[in-house]
XYZ file of C-alpha atoms in Angstrom:
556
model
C 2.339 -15.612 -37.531
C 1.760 -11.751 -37.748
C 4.600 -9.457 -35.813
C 1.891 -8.475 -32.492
C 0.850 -11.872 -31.764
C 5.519 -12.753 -31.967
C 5.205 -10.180 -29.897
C 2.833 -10.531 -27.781
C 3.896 -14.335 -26.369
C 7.195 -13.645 -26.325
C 6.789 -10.752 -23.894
C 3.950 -12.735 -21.939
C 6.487 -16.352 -21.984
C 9.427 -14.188 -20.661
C 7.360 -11.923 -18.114
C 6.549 -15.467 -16.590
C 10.634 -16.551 -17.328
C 11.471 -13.463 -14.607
C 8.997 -14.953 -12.121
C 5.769 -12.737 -12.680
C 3.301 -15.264 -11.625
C 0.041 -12.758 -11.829
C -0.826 -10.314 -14.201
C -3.838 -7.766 -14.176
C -5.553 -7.195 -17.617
C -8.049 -4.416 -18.853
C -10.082 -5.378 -21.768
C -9.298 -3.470 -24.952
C -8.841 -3.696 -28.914
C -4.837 -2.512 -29.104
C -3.757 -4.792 -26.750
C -5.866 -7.643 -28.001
C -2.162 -9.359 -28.735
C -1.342 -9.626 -25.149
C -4.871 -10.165 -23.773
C -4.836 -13.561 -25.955
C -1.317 -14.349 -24.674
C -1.891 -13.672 -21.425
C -5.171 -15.879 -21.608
C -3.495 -18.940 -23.317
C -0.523 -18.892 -20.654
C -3.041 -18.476 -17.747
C -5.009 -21.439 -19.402
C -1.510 -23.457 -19.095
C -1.564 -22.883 -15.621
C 2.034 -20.404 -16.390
C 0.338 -17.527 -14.505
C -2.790 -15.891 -12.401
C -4.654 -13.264 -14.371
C -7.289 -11.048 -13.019
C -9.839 -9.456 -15.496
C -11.297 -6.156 -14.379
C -13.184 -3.545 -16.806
C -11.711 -0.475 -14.434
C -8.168 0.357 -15.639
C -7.632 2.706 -12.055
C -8.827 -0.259 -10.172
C -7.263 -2.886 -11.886
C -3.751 -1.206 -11.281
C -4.646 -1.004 -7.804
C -5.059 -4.795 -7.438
C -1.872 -5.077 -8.962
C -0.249 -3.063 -6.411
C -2.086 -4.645 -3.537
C -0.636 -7.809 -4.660
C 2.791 -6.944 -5.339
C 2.685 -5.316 -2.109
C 1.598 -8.500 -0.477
C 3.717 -10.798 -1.993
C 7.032 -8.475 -2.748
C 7.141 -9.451 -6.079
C 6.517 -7.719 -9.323
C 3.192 -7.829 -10.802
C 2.119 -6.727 -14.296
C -0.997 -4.778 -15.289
C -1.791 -4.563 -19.155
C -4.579 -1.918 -20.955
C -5.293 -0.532 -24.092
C -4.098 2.604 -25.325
C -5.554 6.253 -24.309
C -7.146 7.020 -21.206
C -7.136 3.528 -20.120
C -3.367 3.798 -19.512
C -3.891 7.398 -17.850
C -6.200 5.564 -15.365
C -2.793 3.788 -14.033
C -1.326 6.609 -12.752
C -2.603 6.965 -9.409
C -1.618 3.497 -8.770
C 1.870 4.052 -10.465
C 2.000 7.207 -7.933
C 1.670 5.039 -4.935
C 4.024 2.582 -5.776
C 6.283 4.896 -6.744
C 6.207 6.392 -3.464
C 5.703 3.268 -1.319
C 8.668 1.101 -3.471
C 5.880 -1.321 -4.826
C 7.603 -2.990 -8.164
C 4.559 -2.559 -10.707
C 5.609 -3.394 -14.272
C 2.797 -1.158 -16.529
C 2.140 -2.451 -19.911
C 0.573 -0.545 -22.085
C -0.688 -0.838 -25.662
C -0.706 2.081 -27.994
C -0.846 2.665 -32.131
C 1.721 2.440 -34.052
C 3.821 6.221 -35.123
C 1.810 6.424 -38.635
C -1.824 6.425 -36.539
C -1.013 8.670 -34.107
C 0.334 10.768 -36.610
C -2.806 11.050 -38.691
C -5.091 12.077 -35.424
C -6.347 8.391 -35.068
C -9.072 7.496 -31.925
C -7.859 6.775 -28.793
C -4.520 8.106 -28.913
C -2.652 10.440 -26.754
C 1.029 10.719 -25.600
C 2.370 7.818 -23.718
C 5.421 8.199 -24.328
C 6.924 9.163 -20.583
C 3.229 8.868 -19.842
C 3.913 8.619 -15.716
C 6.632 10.802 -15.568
C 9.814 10.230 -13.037
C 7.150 8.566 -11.083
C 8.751 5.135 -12.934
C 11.844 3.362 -12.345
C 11.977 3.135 -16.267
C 10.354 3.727 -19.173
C 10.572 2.165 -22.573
C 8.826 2.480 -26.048
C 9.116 -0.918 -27.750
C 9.784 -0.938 -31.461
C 6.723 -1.398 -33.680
C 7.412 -5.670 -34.289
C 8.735 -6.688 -37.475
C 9.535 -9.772 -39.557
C 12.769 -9.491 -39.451
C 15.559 -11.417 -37.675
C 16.817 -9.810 -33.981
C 13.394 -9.273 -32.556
C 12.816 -12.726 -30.484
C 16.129 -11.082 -28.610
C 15.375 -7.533 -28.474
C 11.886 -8.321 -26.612
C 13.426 -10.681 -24.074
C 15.926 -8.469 -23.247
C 13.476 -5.500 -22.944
C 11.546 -7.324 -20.635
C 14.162 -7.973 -18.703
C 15.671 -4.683 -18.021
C 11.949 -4.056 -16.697
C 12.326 -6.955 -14.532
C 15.311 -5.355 -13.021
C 14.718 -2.359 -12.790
C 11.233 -2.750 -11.237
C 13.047 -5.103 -8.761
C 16.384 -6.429 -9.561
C 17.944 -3.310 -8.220
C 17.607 -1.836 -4.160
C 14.663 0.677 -4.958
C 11.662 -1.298 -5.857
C 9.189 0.298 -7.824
C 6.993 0.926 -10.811
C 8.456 0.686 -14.413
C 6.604 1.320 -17.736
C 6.601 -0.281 -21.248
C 4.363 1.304 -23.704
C 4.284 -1.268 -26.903
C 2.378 0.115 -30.050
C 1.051 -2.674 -32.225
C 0.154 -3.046 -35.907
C -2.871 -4.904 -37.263
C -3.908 -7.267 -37.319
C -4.418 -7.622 -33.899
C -5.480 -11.460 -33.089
C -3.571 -14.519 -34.421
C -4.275 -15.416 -37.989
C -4.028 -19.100 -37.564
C -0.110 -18.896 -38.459
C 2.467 -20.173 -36.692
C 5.525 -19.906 -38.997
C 7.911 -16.965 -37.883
C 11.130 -15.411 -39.178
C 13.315 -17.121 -36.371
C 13.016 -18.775 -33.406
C 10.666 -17.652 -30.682
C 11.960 -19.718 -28.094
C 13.107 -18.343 -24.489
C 16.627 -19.726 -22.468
C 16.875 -23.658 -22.415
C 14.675 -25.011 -19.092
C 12.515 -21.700 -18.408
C 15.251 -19.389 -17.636
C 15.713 -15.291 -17.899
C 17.134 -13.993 -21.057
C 19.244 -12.010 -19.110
C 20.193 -13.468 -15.483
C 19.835 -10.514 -13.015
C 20.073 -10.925 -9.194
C 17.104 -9.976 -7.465
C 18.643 -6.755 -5.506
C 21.532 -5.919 -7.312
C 23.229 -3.532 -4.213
C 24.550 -5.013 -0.860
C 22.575 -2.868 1.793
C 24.153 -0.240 3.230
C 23.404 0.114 7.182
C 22.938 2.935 9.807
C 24.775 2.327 13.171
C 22.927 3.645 16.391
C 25.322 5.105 18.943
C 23.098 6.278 21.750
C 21.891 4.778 25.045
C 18.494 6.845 24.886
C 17.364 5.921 21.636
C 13.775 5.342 20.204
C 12.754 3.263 17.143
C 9.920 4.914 15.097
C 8.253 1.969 12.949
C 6.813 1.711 9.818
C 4.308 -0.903 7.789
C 6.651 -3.543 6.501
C 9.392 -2.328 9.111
C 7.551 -3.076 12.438
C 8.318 -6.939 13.282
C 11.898 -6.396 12.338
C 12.183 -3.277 14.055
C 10.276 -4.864 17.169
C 12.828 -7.873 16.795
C 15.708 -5.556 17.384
C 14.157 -3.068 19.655
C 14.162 -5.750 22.116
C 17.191 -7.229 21.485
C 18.863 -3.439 22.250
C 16.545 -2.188 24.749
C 15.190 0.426 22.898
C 11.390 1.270 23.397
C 9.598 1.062 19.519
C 6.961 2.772 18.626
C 4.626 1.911 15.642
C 2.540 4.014 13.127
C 0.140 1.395 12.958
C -0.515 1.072 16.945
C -0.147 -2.168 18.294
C -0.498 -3.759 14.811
C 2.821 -6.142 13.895
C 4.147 -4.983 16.950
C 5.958 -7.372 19.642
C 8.720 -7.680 21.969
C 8.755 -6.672 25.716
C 10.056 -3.022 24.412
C 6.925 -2.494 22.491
C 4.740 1.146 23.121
C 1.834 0.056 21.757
C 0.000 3.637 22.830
C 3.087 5.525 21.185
C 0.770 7.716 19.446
C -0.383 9.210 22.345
C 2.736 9.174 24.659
C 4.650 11.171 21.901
C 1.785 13.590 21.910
C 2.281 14.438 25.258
C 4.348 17.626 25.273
C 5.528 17.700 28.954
C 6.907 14.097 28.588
C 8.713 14.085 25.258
C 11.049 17.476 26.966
C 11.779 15.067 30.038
C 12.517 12.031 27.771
C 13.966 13.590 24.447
C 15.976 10.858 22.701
C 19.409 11.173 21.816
C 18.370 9.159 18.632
C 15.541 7.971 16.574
C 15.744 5.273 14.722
C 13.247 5.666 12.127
C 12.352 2.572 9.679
C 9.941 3.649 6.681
C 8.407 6.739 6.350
C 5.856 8.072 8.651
C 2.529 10.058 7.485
C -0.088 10.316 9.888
C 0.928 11.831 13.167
C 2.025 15.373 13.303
C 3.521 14.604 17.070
C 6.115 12.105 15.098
C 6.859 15.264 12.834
C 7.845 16.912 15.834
C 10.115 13.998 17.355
C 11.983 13.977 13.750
C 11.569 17.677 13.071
C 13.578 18.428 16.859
C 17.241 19.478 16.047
C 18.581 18.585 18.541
C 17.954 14.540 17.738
C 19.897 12.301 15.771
C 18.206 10.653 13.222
C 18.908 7.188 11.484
C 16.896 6.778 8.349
C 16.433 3.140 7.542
C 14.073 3.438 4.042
C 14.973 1.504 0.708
C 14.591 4.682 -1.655
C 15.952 7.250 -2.578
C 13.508 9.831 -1.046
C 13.463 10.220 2.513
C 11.687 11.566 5.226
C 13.171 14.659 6.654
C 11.144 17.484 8.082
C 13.673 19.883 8.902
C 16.325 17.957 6.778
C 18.534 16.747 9.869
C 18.500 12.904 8.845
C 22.266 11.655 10.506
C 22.455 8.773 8.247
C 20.240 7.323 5.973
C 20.784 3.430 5.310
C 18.996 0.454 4.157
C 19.098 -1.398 6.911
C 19.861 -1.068 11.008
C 23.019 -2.074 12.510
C 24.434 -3.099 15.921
C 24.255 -0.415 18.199
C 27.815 0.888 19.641
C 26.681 1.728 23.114
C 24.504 -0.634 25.809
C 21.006 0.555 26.119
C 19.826 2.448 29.248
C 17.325 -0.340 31.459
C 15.828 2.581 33.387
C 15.054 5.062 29.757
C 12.751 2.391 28.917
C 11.386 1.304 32.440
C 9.913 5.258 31.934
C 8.788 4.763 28.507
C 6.795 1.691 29.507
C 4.943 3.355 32.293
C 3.823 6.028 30.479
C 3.352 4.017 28.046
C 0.769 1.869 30.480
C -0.697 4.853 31.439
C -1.902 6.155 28.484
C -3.335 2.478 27.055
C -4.823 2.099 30.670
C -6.703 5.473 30.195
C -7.825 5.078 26.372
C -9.559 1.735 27.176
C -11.084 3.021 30.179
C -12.639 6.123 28.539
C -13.555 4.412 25.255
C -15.060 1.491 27.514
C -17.420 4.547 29.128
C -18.205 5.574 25.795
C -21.669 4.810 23.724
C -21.350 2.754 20.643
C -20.255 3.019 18.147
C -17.484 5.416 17.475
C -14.707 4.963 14.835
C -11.967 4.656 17.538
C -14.351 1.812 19.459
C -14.808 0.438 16.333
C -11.319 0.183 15.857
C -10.594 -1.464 18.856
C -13.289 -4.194 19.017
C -12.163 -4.886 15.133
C -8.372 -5.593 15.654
C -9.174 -7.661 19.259
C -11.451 -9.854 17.308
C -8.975 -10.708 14.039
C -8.115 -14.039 14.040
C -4.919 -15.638 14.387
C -2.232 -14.219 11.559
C -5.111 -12.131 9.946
C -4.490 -9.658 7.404
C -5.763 -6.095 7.809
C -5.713 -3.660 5.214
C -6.032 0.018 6.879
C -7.886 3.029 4.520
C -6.398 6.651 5.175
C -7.768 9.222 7.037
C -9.671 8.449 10.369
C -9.146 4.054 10.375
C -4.933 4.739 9.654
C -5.491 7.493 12.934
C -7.810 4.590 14.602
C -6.131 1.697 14.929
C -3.235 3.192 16.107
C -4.781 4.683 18.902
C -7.332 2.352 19.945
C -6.731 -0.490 18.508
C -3.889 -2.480 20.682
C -1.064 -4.782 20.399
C -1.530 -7.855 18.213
C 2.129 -9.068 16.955
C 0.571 -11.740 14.979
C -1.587 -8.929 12.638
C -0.192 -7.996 9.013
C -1.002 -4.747 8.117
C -0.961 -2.783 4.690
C -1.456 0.482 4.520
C -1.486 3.044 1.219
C 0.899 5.070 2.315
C 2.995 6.444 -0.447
C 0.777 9.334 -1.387
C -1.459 7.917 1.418
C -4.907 8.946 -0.827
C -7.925 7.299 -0.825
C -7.414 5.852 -4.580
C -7.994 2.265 -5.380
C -8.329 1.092 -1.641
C -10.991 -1.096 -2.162
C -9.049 -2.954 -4.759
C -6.010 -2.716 -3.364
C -7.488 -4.549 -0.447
C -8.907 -7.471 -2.511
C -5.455 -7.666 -4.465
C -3.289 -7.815 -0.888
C -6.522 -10.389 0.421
C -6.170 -12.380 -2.720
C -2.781 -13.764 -2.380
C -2.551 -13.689 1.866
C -2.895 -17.313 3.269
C -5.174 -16.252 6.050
C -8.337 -14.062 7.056
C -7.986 -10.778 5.393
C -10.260 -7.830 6.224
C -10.460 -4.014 5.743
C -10.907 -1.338 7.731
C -12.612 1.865 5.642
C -13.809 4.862 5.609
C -17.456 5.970 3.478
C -15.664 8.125 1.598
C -12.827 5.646 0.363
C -15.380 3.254 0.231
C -17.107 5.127 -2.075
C -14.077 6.451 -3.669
C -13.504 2.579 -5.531
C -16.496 1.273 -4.424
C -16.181 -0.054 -8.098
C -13.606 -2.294 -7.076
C -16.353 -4.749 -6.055
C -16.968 -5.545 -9.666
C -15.670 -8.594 -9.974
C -16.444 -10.917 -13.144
C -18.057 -14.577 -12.560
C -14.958 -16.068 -13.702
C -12.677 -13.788 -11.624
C -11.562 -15.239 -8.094
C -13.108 -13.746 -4.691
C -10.988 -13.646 -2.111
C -12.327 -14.159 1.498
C -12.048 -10.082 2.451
C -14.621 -8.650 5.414
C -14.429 -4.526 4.279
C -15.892 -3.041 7.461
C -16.853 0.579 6.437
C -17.268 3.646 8.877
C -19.548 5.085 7.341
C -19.995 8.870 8.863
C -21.257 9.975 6.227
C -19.019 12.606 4.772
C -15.379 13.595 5.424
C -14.965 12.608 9.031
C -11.159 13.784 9.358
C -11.820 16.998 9.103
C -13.303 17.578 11.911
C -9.912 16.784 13.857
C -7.994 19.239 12.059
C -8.019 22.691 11.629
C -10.474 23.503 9.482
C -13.304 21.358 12.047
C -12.424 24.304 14.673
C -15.988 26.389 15.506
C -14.985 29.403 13.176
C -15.012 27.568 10.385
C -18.403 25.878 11.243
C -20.827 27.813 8.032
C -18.150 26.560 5.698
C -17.448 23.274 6.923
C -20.602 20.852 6.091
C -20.421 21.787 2.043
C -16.456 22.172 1.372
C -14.969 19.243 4.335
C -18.043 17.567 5.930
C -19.692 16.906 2.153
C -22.365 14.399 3.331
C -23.405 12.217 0.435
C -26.369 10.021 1.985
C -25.435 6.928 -0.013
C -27.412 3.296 0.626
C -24.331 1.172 1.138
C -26.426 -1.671 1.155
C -28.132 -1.169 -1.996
C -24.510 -0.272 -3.705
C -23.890 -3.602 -2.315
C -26.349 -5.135 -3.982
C -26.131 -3.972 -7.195
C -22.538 -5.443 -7.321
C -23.884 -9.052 -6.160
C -21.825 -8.249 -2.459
C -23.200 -9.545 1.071
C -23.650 -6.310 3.340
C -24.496 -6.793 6.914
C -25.663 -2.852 8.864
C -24.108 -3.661 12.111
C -26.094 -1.580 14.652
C -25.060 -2.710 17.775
C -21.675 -4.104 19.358
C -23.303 -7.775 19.725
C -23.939 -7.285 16.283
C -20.647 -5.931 15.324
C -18.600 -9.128 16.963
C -21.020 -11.396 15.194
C -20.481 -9.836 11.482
C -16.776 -9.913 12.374
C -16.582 -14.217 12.335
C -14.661 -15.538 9.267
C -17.058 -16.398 6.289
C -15.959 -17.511 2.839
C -16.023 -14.832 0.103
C -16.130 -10.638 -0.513
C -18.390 -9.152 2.224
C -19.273 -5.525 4.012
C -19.918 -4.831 7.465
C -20.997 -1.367 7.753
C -20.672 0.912 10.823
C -22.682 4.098 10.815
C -20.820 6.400 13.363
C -21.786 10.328 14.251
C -18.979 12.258 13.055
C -20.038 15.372 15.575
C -18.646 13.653 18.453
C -15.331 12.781 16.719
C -13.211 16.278 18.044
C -14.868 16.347 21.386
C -13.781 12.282 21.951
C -10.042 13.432 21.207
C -9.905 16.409 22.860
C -10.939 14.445 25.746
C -8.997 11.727 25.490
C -5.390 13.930 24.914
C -6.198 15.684 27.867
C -6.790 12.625 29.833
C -3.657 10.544 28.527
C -1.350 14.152 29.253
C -2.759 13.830 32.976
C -1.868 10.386 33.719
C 1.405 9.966 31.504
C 3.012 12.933 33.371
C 1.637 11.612 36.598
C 3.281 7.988 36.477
C-alpha cells in the first residue's frame, strides 16, 4: 500500500471512530486519497457524504449540518483556491461556535518549493478564525505513523468540540504520489484503530463544567438568541421574567413570551418607564439597533450567557459573562411583566391590523402568512437582511418552529446551501425564507449531483429585485436618492425561474396570497416559491408602522 492511501483510511476510519457521521467532499486530484476513502466507507454504510463541485458551497452545507445536528462535520478539497473557498464558511462558524473540521489536501514541501500548479500557502490558511490548525507530516513507510494520524485526528475532534467553545479546526495534509491505491495492501505496521470502534484518544465531549451567571433583580428582561430561545423561554416563565426573541415569535413559548419585542423595545417613551434592572442576554444579538441600545444603557446590568470566548458588549458593561443561566436570587415582580405584556399586546394587535390593511405582497406580509402556515415542528432557515428583520416583526409566535439563522458574520454567503445542509438532516418540513440577492448570492447551491440526496426544502425568495435593506437604513433617506439605485438598490433583473430551470429545480411565481398559501403545502424534494415584492414601499410601511406601535404601546 503506498503512504496517501495509509493515510488516507486511517484518517477517514478514525474521523468516523470520533462520531463524524457526514462528511462534505470537493472533487480534486491531491486529495484523490481521501476522496476514495471517504467513498469506500460511505459505500459501507460508516458515513453520509455529500459531493458538490463548489468548494464555498460545499463548506456551507457542512456548516448547515453541523449546525443542525451539533455535531462536527468534515469538509475535504483539493489544494489551492479550492481550500480558500472555505473560508467564508470557516468565518461563520467561527463566529457562530459551529464545530467544522476542514480538511484540506496540499503538495508535498519539495512541489511547493519548485513553484508547482495549484499551490499557495495553507499553512495557517484561516487564520485565528480556527480552533486549531495542524500540518500533517508528509506519510511515510515507516513505523509510528498508524498512531501519529489517529491521534492527530483526534486532537481535531476535541478541539472542534471536545472542549466548551465549539468551532472550526483545520488540518491541511500534503500528499505524495501516487495518489490512488495501487492494488497493495501490505503496510509497514498495523493500520488498525482501538479494539470495538473506539477513539484513539478518549476525550469527553465538553471538556469544562459550565460556568453560570446568577440574576439578582426583580425587573429583569431575557434577550434571546437562535439556539437560546426555548431554554430561555423555559426559564423566563419559570422566573417571571418577560423574554424577548431576535427571531420574533419563532421558538418562542411560555406565558412570559413578547413575541412583538422588536417593536416594544423600539419604543423610546416605554423602555425610560420600564428600564430593566437586568438583561439577561443568551447568544449574541445582530439585527436590531433598539437591542443595542437596551445592552449599550449603563445603567443596566448585563448577564452574558454565550459559549465563546467573544462576547457581545456595546459599551463593554457585560456584569458577568457565563455559560449558562442560574437561579435567580430575588422573586420576580408579577406587575413588571403584567406591563410588558400589554404593551406587548398592543403593538402585535396594531402590526396585524395595519399589515392586514395592506396590499399584497410585501416582505413583512410575506413573512407573516409564511411562518402561520409552517407545519407542525417545521424547520425554517432565515437569510439576513430584510427576512432576519421580517419574521421578527411580523411573523408571530410559533413555539413549535426551529429556526437557524447565519448569524456569526450574519452575510449572505452560502445561505442557500447552508439551508439544504440544516434541511438535510432535520426530521420534519424544512423551508427557507430569502432574499434575491442571497438567493442569487449561492444560487449555485442548487447544483446538486443525481446521486446526491435532496432534501424536502421550500426556499421562498423575496425577490425585490436589488438590495431591499437599504432602503430602511440610512443611506435609503431622500438625500441620498441619485446615488442610491446604482451603489445600494443595484437591481439585477434576473429570471428566477429560468435559473431554476437550468439547475433541474421546481419554481412556482406566486402572484397572489391564494397562490402564496397553496405553494406553501409540503411537497417532496428541493423547490422555490418566489415572491416579487416593490421595494419602494418598504421605508414608508415602517415608518408607519413605528409610529403606530409608539401610539398604542404608550397608550395601554
Amino acid at each position: 500500500m503506498n503512504p496517501s492511501t495509509a493515510q488516507a483510511r486511517v484518517i477517514v476510519d478514525e474521523l468516523v471512530r470520533n462520531t463524524v457521521s457526514h462528511v462534505v467532499l470537493s472533487p480534486g486530484s491531491r486529495n484523490a486519497p481521501l476522496s476514495l476513502a471517504l467513498y469506500e466507507a460511505a459505500a459501507e454504510g460508516k458515513l453520509t457524504l455529500h459531493v458538490r463541485i463548489d468548494e464555498r458551497g460545499g463548506a456551507f452545507l457542512a456548516l448547515g449540518i453541523a449546525a443542525r445536528t451539533g455535531r462536527p462535520v468534515a469538509v475535504v478539497c483539493t489544494s489551492g483556491t479550492a481550500a480558500a473557498n472555505f473560508h467564508p464558511a470557516v468565518l461563520e462558524a467561527d463566529r457562530a461556535g459551529v464545530p467544522l473540521i476542514v480538511l484540506t489536501a496540499d503538495r508535498p514541501p519539495e512541489l511547493r518549493a519548485a513553484g508547482a500548479n495549484q499551490v499557495i500557502d495553507q499553512h495557517n490558511l484561516y487564520g485565528d478564525a480556527v480552533r486549531y490548525f495542524d500540518e500533517l507530516a508528509v506519510a511515510e513507510r515507516r513505523a509510528g505513523q498508524n498512531a501519529y494520524w489517529r491521534s492527530q485526528v483526534c486532537r481535531a475532534w476535541n478541539a472542534a468540540y471536545g472542549e466548551w467553545r465549539c468551532g472550526p479546526v483545520h488540518l491541511n495534509v500534503p500528499f505524495r504520489e501516487p495518489l490512488v491505491p495501487d492494488g497493495d495492501d501490505e503496510w509497514y505496521e498495523s493500520l488498525d484503530g482501538r479494539p470495538q470502534g473506539a477513539r484513539w484518544t478518549e476525550l469527553p465531549d465538553f471538556g469544562a463544567l459550565p460556568s453560570f451567571v446568577v440574576p439578582s433583580a426583580r425587573h429583569g428582561l431575557v434577550i434571546a438568541c437562535d439556539a437560546g430561545v426555548r431554554a430561555a423561554s423555559e426559564w423566563a416563565e419559570q422566573h417571571g421574567w418577560p423574554v424577548v426573541s431576535e427571531t420574533g415569535g419563532l421558538g418562542l413559548g411560555g406565558a412570559t413570551a413578547i413575541s412583538g419585542g422588536a417593536w416594544v423595545l423600539g419604543v423610546e417613551e416605554f423602555i425610560a418607564a420600564h428600564k430593566p434592572e437586568q438583561v439577561l442576554c443568551i447568544g449574541r444579538p445582530t439585527v436590531f439597533r433598539q437591542v443595542q441600545r437596551v445592552l449599550s444603557d449603563p445603567s443596566i446590568e448585563v448577564l452574558l450567557v454565550r459559549p465563546d470566548s467573544d462576547w457581545p458588549a456595546p459599551s463593554h458593561n457585560v456584569r458577568q459573562v457565563g455559560q449558562w443561566f442560574d437561579e435567580p436570587t430575588k422573586p420576580s415582580d408579577p406587575e413588571w411583566l403584567a406591563r410588558w405584556q400589554r404593551a406587548d399586546a398592543a403593538a402585535t394587535e396594531t402590526v396585524r391590523d395595519l399589515l392586514a390593511a395592506e396590499p399584497w405582497p410585501s416582505g413583512l406580509r410575506v413573512a407573516e402568512e409564511l411562518v402561520r402556515g409552517l407545519p407542525q415542528d417545521s424547520l425554517l432557515v432565515v437569510g439576513s437582511s430584510n427576512p432576519a428583520r421580517d419574521v421578527a416583526l411580523a411573523g408571530g409566535q410559533r413555539p413549535d418552529v426551529l429556526v437557524h439563522r447565519n448569524r456569526g458574520v450574519a452575510g449572505i454567503d452560502g445561505t442557500v446551501s447552508t439551508a439544504i445542509g440544516a434541511a438535510t438532516v432535520h426530521r420534519g418540513p424544512s423551508y427557507a425564507l430569502l432574499g434575491d440577492l442571497t438567493f442569487l448570492h449561492d444560487i449555485n447551491g442548487l447544483l446538486t449531483g443525481p446521486a446526491e440526496q435532496r432534501p424536502d426544502l421550500t426556499i421562498v425568495v423575496l425577490n425585490d429585485d436589488g438590495g431591499g435593506i437599504f432602503s430602511l437604513l440610512e443611506q435609503g433617506a431622500p438625500e441620498h436618492s441619485d446615488a442610491f439605485e446604482r451603489v445600494f438598490g443595484t437591481p439585477h433583473g434576473a429570471d428566477l425561474a429560468a435559473l431554476c430551470a437550468g439547475y433541474h429545480v421546481p419554481h412556482t411565481l406566486a402572484e397572489t396570497l391564494t397562490e402564496f398559501r397553496a405553494a406553501l403545502r409540503p411537497q417532496p424534494g428541493l423547490r422555490v416559491v418566489e415572491v416579487r415584492v416593490d421595494r419602494s414601499r418598504h421605508r414608508d410601511l415602517h415608518a408607519r408602522l413605528r409610529a403606530a406601535v409608539a401610539e398604542s404601546v404608550t397608550s395601554s
